[in-house]
Coordinates of C-alpha atoms in Angstrom, one line a residue:
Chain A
X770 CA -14.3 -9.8 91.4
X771 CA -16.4 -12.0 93.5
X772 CA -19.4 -10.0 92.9
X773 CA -19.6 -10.0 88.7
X774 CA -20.4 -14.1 89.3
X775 CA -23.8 -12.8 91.5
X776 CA -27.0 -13.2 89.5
X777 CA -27.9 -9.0 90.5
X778 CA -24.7 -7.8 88.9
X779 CA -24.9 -10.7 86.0
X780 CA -28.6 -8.6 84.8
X781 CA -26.8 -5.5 85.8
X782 CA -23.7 -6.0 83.7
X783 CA -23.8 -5.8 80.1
X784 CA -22.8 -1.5 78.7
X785 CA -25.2 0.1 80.6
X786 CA -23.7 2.9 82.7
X787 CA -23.5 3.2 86.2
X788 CA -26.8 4.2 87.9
X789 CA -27.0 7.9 88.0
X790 CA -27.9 7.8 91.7
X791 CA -23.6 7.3 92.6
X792 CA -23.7 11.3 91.9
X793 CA -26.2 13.7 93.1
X794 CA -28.2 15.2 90.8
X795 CA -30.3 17.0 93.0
X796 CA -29.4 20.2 91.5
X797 CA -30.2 19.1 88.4
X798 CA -33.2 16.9 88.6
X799 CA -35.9 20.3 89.8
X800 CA -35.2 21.6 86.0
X801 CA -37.1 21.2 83.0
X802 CA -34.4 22.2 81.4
X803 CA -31.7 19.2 82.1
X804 CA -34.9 16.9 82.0
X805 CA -36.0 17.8 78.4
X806 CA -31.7 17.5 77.5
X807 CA -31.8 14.0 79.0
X808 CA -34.7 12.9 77.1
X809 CA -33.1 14.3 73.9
X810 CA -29.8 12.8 74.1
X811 CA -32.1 9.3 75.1
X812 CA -34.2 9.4 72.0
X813 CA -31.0 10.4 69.9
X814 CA -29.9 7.1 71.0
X815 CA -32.7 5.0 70.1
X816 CA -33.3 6.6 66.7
X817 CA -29.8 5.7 66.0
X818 CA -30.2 2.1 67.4
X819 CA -33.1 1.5 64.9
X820 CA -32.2 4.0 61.9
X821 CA -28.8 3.9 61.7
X822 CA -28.5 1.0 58.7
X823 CA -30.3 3.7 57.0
X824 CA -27.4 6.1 57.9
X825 CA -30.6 9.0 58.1
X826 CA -30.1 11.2 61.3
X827 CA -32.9 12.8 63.1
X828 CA -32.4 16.1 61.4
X829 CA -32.2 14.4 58.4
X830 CA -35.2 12.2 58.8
X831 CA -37.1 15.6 59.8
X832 CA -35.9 18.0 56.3
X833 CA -36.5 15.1 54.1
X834 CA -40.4 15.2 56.0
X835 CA -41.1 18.5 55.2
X836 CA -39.2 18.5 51.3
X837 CA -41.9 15.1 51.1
X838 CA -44.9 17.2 52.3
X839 CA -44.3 20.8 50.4
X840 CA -44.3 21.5 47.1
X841 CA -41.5 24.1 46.2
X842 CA -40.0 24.4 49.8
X843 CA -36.8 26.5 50.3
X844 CA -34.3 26.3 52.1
X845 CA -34.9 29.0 54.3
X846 CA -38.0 27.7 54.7
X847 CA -37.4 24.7 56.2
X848 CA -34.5 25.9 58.3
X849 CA -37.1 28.2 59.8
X850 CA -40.6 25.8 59.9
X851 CA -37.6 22.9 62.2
X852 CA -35.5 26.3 64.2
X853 CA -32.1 25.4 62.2
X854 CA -30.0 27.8 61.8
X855 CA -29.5 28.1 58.0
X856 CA -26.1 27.5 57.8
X857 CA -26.3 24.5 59.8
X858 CA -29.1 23.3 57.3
X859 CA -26.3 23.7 54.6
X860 CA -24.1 21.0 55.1
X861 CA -27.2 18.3 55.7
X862 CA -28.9 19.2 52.1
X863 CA -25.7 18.8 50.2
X864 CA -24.7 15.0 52.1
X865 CA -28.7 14.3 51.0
X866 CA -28.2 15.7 47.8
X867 CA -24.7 13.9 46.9
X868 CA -26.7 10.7 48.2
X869 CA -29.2 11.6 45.7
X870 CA -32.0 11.8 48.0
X871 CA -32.8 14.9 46.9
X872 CA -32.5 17.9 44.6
X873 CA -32.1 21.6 44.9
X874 CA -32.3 23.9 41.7
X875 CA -32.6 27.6 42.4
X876 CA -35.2 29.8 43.2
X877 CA -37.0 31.8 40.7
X878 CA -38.2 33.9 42.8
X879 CA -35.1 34.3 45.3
X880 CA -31.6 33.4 43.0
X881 CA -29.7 33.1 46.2
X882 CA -32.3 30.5 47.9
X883 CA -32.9 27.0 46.6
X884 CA -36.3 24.8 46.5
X885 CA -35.5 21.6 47.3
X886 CA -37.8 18.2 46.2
X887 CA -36.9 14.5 46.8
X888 CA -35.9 12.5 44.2
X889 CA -37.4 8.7 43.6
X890 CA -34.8 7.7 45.4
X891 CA -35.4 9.8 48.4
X892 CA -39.0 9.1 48.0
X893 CA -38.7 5.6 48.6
X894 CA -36.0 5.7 51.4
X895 CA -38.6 8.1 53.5
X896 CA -41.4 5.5 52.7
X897 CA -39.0 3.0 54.5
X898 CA -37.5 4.8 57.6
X899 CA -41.3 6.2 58.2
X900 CA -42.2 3.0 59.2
X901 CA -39.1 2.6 61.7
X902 CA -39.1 6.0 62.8
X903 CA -42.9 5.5 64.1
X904 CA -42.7 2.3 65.4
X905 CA -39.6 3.3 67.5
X906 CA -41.0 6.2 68.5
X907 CA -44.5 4.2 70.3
X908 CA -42.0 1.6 71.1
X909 CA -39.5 3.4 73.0
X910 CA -42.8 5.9 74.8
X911 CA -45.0 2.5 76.0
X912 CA -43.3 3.7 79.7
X913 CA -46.7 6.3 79.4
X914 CA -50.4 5.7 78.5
X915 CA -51.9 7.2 75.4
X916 CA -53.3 10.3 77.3
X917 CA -49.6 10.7 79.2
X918 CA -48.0 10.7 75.9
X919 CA -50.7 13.2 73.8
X920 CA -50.4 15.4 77.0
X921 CA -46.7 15.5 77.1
X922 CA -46.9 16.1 73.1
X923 CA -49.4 18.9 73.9
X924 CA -47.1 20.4 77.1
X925 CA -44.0 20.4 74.8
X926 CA -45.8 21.9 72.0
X927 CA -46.9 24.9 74.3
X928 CA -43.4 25.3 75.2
X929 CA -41.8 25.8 71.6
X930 CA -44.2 27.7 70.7
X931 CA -43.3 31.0 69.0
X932 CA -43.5 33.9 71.6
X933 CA -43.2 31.6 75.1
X934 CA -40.4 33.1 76.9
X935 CA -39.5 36.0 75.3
X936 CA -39.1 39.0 78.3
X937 CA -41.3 41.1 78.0
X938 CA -40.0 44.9 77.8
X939 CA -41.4 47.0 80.9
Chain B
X1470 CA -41.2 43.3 44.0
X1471 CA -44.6 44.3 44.0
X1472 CA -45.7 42.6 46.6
X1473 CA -42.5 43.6 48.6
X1474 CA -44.9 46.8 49.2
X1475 CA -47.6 45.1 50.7
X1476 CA -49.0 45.5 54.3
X1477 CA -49.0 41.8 54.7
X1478 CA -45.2 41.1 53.8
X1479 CA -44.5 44.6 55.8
X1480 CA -46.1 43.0 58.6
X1481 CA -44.3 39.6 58.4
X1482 CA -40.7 41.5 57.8
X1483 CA -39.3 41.8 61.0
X1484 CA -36.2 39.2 62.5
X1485 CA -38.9 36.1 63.5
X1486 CA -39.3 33.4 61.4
X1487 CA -42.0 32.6 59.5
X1488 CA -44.8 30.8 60.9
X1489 CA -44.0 26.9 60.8
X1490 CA -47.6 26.7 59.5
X1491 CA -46.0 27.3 56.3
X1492 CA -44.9 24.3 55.9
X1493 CA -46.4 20.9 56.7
X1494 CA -45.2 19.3 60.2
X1495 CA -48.2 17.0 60.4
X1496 CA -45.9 13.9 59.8
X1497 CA -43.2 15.4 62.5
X1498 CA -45.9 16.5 65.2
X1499 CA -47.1 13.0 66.5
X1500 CA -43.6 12.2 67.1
X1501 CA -42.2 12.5 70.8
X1502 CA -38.6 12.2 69.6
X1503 CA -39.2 15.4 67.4
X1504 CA -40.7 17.1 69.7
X1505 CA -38.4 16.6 72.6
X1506 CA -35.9 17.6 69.8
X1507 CA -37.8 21.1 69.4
X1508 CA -37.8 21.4 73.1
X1509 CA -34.6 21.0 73.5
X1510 CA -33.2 23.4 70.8
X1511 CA -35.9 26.2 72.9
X1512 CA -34.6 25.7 76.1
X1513 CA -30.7 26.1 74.9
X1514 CA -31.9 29.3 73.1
X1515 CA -32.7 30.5 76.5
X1516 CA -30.5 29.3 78.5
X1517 CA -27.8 31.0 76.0
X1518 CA -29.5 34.2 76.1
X1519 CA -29.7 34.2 79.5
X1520 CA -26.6 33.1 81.1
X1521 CA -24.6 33.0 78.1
X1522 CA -22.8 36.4 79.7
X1523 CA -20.9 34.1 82.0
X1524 CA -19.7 32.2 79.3
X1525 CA -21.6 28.9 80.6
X1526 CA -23.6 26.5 78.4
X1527 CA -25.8 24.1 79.7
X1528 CA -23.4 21.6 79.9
X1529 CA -21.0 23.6 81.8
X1530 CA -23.7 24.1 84.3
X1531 CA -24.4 19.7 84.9
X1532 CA -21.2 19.2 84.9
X1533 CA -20.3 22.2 87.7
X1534 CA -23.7 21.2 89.7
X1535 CA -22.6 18.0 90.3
X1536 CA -18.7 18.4 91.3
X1537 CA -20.4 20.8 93.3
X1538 CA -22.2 18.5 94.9
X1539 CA -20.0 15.2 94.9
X1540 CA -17.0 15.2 97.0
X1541 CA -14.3 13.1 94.8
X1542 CA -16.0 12.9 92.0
X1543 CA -14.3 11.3 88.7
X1544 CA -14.7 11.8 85.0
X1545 CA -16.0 8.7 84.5
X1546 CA -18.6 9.5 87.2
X1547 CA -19.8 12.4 85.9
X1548 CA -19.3 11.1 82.2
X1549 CA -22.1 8.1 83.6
X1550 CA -24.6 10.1 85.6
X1551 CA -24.8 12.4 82.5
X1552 CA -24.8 9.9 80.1
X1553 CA -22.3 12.0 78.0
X1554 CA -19.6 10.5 76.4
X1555 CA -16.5 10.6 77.9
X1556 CA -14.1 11.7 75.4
X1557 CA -16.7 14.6 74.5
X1558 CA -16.3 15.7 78.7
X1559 CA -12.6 15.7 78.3
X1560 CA -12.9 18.7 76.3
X1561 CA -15.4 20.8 78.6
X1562 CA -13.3 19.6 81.6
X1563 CA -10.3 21.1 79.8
X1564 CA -12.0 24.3 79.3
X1565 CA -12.9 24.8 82.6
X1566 CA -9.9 24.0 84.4
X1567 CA -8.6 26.5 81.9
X1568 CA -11.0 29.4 83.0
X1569 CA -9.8 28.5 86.7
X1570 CA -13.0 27.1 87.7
X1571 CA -11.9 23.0 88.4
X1572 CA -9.3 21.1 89.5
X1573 CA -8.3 17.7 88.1
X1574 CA -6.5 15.2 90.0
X1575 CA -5.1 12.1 89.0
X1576 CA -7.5 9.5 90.9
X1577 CA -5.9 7.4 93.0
X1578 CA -7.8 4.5 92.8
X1579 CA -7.4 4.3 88.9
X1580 CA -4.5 6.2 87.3
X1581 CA -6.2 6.7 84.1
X1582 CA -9.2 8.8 85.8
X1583 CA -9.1 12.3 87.2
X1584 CA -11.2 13.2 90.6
X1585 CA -12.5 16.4 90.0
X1586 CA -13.5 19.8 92.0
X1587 CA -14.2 23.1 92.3
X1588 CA -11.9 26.0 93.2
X1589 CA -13.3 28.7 95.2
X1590 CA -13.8 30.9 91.7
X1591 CA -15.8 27.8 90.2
X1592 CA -17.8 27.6 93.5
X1593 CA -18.7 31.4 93.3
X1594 CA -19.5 31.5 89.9
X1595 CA -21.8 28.7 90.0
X1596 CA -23.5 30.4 93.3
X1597 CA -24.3 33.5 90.7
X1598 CA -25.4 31.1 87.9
X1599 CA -27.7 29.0 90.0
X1600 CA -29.9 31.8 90.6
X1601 CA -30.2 32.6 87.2
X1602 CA -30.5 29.1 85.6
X1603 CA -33.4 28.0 88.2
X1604 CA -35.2 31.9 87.3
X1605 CA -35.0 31.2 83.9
X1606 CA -36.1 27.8 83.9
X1607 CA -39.2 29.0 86.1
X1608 CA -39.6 32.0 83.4
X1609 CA -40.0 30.4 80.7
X1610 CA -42.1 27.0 81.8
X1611 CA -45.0 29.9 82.8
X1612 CA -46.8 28.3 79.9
X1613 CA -47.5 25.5 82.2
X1614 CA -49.4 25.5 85.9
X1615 CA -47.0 24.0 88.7
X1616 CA -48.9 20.4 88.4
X1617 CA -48.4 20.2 84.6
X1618 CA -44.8 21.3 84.8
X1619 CA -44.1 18.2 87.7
X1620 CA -46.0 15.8 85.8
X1621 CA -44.0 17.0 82.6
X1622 CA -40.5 15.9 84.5
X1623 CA -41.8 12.8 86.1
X1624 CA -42.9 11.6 82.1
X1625 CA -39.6 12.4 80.8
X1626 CA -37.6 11.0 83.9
X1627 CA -39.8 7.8 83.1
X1628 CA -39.0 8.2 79.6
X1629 CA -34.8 8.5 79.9
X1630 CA -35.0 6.0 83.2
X1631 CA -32.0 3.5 82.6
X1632 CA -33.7 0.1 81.1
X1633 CA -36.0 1.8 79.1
X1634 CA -36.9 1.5 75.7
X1635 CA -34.4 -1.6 75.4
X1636 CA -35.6 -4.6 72.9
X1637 CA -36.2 -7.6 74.6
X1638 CA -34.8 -10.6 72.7
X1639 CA -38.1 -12.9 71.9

């Protein structure tokens, strides 16, 4: 009890967790793996600090992105250009489509595939979070240069990219 | 239909998804959070396809590691260095102690915390996974030379490092 009146533990003390150094993570730490996770579940956090009046998710932020850039996208399109699984995609059109963000009508082409666009209203939300999705995203990454931050970009990138990892058959 | 015949839809038939070329990701691309987020869904597809015959997810495998490595080590420890939330480890503690592979004991410091470990079948198992988490994590990080993959984890350990990305009050 004494010690939450010392100035240390005064900074220390507001909801921040324990440090992570109480429990070895040793095991953990050597991984790229657990690193990338940790860095997920941190940005996670910050885009829902700074987005969250909008109630617009990351996922969400990302499909209404692509519906803004492409004419005519489909669903299946989409699910594959962000790695979704489709049904997964599902459930996140129809909340942005009952917020009348955006519409679906079916493909011509494919009658059990929709193309999804953005209404005005969707429009003009995206126009909005843009703003705070980029600034939090420079804000919350000024722990690295410019060149530290394209080169992790570009490291990442190489990563995801379609083929890395797949075992080869001898 | 007709071009259902073609060489080039022949060609692009089989299980992978289409190139995310397709769509526009220019206004996603700059964006660390997203691709983190794209990282993060590629590393769990291989972790899955990997060790996913032991019926361990990537979770599973911190949260072992570390009771591994801890001697008395509660939920709320583990809950903190992994900055998961605790009522979502109550659930993957549960189904581990169910499978045999922890034991939970009421703490005796605090009565409303458990001090976990692991029993001698969680300590083998996690032996046999540890070889094939670390291989797999090597495997599929080939994309990057040894120097590029540490300065990738030192970026993102700067990136999640508690105090981060917090708004100062002006």
């Amino acid at each position: 009890m004494a010690a939450r009146k010392s100035r240390a533990s005064a900074r220390a003390a507001p909801a921040d967790p324990p440090p992570a150094g109480a429990l070895k993570l040793d095991g953990l730490l050597g991984l790229v793996g657990y690193n990338i996770r940790r860095a997920d579940i941190f940005m996670h956090q910050q885009f829902a600090r700074t987005v969250s009046r909008h109630a617009i998710r990351p996922a969400d932020y990302a499909v209404m992105t692509l519906i803004g850039a492409s004419a005519r996208a489909t669903q299946a399109d989409i699910a594959a250009a962000l790695s979704i699984k489709r049904p997964n995609l599902v459930g996140l059109v129809l909340r942005l489509e009952h917020r009348g963000l955006l519409a679906r009508e079916v493909s011509q082409r494919d009658r059990r595939n929709h193309v999804l666009s953005l209404t005005p209203q969707g429009r003009r939300l995206l126009a909005k979070v843009r703003r705070v999705v980029r600034d939090q995203d420079r804000r919350v990454t000024q722990c690295w240069t410019d060149a530290e931050r394209g080169r992790l970009i570009a490291l990442l990138q190489r990563l995801y990219a379609p083929g890395n990892g797949r075992v080869r058959q001898a």
